[in-house]
Short mmCIF file of C-alpha atoms in Angstrom, two decimals:
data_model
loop_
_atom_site.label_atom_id
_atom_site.label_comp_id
_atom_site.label_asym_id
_atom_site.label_seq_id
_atom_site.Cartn_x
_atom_site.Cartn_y
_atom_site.Cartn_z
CA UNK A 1 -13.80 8.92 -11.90
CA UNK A 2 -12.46 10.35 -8.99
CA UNK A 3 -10.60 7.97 -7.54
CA UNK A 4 -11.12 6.57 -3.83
CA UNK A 5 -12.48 8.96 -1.45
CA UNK A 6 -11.91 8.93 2.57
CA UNK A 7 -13.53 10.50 5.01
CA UNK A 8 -12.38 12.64 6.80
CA UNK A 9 -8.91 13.96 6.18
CA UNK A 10 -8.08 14.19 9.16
CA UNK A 11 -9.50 12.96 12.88
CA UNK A 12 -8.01 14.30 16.49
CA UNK A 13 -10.30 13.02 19.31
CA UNK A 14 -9.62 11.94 22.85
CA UNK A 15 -8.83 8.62 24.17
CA UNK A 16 -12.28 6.59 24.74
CA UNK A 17 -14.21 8.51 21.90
CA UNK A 18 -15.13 6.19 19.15
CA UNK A 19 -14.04 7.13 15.75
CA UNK A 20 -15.35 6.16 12.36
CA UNK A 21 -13.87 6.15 9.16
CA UNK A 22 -15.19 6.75 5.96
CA UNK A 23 -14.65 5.09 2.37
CA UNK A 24 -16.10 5.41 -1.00
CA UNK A 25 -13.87 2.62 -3.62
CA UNK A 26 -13.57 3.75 -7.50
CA UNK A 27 -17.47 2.69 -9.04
CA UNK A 28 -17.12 -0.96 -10.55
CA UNK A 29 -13.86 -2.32 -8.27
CA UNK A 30 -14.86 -5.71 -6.44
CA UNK A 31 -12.28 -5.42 -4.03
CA UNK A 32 -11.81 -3.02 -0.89
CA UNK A 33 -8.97 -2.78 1.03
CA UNK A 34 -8.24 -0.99 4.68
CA UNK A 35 -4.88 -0.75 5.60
CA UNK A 36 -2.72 1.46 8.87
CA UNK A 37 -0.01 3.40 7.87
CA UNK A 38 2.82 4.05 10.91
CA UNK A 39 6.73 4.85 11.06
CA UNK A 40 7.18 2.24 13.61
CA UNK A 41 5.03 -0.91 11.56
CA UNK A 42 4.82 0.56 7.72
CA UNK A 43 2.13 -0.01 6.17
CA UNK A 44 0.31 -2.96 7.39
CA UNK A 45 -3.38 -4.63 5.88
CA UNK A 46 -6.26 -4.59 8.33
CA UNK A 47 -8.64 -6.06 6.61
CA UNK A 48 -10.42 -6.54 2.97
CA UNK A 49 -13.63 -7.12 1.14
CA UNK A 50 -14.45 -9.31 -2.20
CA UNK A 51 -17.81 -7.70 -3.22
CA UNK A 52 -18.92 -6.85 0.17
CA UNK A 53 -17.96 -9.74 2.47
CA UNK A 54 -15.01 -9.21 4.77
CA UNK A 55 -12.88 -11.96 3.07
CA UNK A 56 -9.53 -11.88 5.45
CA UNK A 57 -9.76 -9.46 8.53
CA UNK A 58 -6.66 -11.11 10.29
CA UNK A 59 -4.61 -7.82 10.37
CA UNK A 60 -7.27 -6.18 12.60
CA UNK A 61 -5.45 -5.32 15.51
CA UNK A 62 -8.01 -5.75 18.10
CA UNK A 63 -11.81 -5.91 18.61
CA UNK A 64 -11.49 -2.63 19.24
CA UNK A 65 -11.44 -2.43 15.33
CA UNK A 66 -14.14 -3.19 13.05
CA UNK A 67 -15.38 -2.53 9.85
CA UNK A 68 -18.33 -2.92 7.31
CA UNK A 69 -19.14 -2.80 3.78
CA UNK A 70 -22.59 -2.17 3.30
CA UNK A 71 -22.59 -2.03 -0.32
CA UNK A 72 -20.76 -1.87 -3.12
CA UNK A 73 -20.01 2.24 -2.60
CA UNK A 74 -19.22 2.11 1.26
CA UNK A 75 -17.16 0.93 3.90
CA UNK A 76 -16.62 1.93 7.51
CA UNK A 77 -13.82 1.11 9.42
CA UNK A 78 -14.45 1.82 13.51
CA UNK A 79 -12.72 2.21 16.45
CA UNK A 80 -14.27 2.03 19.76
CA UNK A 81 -12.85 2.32 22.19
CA UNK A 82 -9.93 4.79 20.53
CA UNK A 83 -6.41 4.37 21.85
CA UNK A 84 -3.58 6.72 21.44
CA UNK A 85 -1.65 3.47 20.08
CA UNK A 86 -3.98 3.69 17.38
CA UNK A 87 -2.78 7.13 16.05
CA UNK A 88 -1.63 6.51 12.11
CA UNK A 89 -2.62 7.28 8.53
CA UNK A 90 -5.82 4.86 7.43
CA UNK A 91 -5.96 3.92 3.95
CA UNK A 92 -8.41 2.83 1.84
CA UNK A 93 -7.94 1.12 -1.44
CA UNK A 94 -10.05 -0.59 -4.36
CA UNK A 95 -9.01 -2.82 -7.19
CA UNK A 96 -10.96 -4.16 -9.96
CA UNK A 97 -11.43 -8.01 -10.51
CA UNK A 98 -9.61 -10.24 -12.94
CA UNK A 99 -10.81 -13.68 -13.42
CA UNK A 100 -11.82 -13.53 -10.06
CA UNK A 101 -8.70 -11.79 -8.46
CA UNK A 102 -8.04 -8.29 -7.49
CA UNK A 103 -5.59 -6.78 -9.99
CA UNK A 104 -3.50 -6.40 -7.54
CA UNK A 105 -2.56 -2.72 -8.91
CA UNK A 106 -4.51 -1.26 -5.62
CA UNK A 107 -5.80 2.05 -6.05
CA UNK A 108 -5.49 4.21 -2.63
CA UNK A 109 -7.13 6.87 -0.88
CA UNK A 110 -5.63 9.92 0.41
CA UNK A 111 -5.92 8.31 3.39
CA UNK A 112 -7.23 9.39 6.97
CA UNK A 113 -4.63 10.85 9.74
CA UNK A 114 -5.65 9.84 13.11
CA UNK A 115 -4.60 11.57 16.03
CA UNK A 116 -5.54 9.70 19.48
CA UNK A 117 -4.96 12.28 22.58
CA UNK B 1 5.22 -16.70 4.23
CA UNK B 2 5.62 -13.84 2.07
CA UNK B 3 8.19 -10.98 2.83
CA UNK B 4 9.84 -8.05 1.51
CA UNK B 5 12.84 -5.85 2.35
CA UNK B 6 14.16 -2.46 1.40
CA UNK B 7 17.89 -1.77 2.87
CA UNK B 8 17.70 1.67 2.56
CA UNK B 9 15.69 3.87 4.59
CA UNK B 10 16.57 6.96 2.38
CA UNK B 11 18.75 7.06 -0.88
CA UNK B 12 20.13 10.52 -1.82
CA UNK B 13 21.03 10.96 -5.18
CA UNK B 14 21.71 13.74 -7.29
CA UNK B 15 19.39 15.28 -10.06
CA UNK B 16 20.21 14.28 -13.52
CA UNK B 17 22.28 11.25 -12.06
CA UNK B 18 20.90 6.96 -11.98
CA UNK B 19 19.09 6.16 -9.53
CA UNK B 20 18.08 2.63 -7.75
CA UNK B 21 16.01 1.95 -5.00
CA UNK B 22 16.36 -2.03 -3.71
CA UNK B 23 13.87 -4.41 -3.11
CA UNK B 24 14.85 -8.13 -2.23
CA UNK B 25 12.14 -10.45 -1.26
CA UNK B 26 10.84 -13.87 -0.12
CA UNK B 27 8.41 -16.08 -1.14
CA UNK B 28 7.83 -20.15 -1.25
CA UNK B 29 6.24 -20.08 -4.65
CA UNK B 30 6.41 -17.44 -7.77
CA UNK B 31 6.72 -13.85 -6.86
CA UNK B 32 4.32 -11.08 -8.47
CA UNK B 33 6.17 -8.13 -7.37
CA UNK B 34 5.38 -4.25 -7.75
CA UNK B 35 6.59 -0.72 -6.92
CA UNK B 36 4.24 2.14 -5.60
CA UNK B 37 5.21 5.64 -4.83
CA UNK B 38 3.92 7.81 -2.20
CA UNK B 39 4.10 11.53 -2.38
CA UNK B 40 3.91 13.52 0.77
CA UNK B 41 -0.18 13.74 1.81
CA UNK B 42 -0.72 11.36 -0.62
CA UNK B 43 -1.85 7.76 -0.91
CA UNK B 44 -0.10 5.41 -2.91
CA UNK B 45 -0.02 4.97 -6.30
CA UNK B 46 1.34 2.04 -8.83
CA UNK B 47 4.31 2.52 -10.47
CA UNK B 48 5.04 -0.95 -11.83
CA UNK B 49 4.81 -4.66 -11.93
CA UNK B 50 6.42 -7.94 -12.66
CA UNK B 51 4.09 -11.17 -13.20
CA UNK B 52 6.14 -13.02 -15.37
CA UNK B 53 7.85 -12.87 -18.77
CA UNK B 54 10.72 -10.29 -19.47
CA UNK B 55 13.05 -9.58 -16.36
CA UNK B 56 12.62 -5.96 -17.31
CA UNK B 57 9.57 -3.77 -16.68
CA UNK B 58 8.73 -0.36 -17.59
CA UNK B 59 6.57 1.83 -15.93
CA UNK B 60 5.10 5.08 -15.12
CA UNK B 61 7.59 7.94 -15.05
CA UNK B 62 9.92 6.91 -16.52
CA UNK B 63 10.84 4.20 -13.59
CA UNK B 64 11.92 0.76 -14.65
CA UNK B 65 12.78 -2.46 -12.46
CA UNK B 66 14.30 -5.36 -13.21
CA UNK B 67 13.44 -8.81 -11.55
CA UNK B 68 16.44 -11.38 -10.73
CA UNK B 69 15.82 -14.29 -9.69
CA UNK B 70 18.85 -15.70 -8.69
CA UNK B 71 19.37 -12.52 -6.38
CA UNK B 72 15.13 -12.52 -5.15
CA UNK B 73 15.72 -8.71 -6.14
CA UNK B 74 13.53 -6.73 -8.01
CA UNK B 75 15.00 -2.82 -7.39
CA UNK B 76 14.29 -0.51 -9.22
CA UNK B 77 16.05 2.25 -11.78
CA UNK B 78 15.58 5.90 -13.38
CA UNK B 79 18.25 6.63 -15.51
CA UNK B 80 18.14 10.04 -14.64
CA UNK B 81 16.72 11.45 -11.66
CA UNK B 82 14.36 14.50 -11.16
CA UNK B 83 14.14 16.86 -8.39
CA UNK B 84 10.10 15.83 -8.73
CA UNK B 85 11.19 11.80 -7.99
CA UNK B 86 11.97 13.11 -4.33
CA UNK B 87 9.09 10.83 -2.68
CA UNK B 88 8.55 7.38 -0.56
CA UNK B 89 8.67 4.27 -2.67
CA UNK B 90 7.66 0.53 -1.38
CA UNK B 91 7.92 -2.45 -2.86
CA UNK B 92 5.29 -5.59 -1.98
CA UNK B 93 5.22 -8.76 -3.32
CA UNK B 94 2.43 -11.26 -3.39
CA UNK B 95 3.50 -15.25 -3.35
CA UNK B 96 2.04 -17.20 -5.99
CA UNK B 97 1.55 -20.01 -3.65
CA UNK B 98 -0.86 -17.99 -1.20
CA UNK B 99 -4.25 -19.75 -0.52
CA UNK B 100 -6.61 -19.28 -2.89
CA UNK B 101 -8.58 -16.21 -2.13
CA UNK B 102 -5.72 -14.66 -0.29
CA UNK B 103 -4.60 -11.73 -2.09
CA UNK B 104 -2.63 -10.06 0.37
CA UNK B 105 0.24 -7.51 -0.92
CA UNK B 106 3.44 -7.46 1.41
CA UNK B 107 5.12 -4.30 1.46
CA UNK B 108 8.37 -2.75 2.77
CA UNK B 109 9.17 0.02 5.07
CA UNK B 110 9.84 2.37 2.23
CA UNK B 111 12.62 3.52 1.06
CA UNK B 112 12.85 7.76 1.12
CA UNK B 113 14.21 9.06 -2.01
CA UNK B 114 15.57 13.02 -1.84
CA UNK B 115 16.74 14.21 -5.42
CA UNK B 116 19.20 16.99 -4.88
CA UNK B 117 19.20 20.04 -7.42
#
């Protein structure tokens, strides 16, 4: 397999532009995660999915942020309006279920760098 | 609430020398604690885990950890460090006691480890 795959490596737009960011999880994983990567916060969880369906999205920062799963091979995560607060590293990550659980041993993207002018 | 800490932002250590990176954490019910390392450009990937059973775990690498309860530590060891080691490691912790269907990881800030030739 290989692996998670995000889309694109790397993003520079201008304040106000909306940006969208792209994620394909490893084939058979029931659970998608998004998190923001800064030096100021660490890595912090935006949101994540349990087959599809946004389960806890309480670490979205604002409605500026939202995101979608489609299906089972694709998730979005958008920002619109973009901020230059909003500059970080986006991750993706999928784990497989267990007895209804992730695993827990999340697999991650390369992640996304986002640069907000 | 779950939480994690890592009192080092960067550990230097020198190449053929122990190493230990420290992780103490919180949690109201059982821990499940792990390690991930991130290489530069990279996402994250799983080094180890402790669910329960022996205080010791091995891992990838070479990397071991060992949980204490007592302490709420969980750091973790290389008995001999390589100049290749030189990365970002977290630790995160999930609370046994989180709702059901919250599977939320808590990481650290990181902890930057520089192996010196």
């Amino acid at each position: 397999d290989a692996g998670v795959i995000q889309s694109p490596r790397h993003e520079v737009t201008e304040m106000g532009q909306e940006v969208t960011l792209r994620c394909k999880p490893i084939s058979g994983h029931d659970y998608l995660f998004w998190y923001r990567q800064t030096m100021m916060r660490g890595l912090e969880l935006l949101i994540y999915f349990n087959n599809n369906v946004p389960i806890d999205d309480s670490g979205m920062p604002e409605d500026r942020f939202s995101a979608k799963m489609p299906n089972a091979s694709f998730s979005t995560l958008k920002i619109q309006p973009s901020e230059p607060r909003d500059s970080a590293v986006y991750f993706c990550a999928s784990s497989p279920a267990v007895a209804g659980a992730p695993l827990n041993e999340q697999f991650f993207g390369p992640g996304t760098r986002l640069t907000v002018l | 609430a779950q939480s994690v800490a890592q009192p080092e932002d960067q550990v230097n250590v020198a190449e053929g020398n122990p190493l230990t990176v420290k992780c103490t954490y919180s949690v109201s019910g059982n821990p499940y604690l792990f390690w991930y390392v991130q290489y530069p450009n990279r996402g994250l990937q799983f080094l180890l885990k402790y669910i329960t059973g022996d205080n010791l775990v091995k891992g990838s690498y070479g990397f071991e950890a060992e949980f204490n309860k007592s302490q709420t530590s969980f750091h973790l060891k290389k008995p001999s460090a390589l100049v290749s080691d030189s990365a970002l490691y977290f630790c995160a912790v999930r609370d046994s006691n989180s709702g059901a269907g919250s599977y939320q990881l808590t990481f650290g800030k990181g902890t930057k480890l520089s192996v010196i030739p």
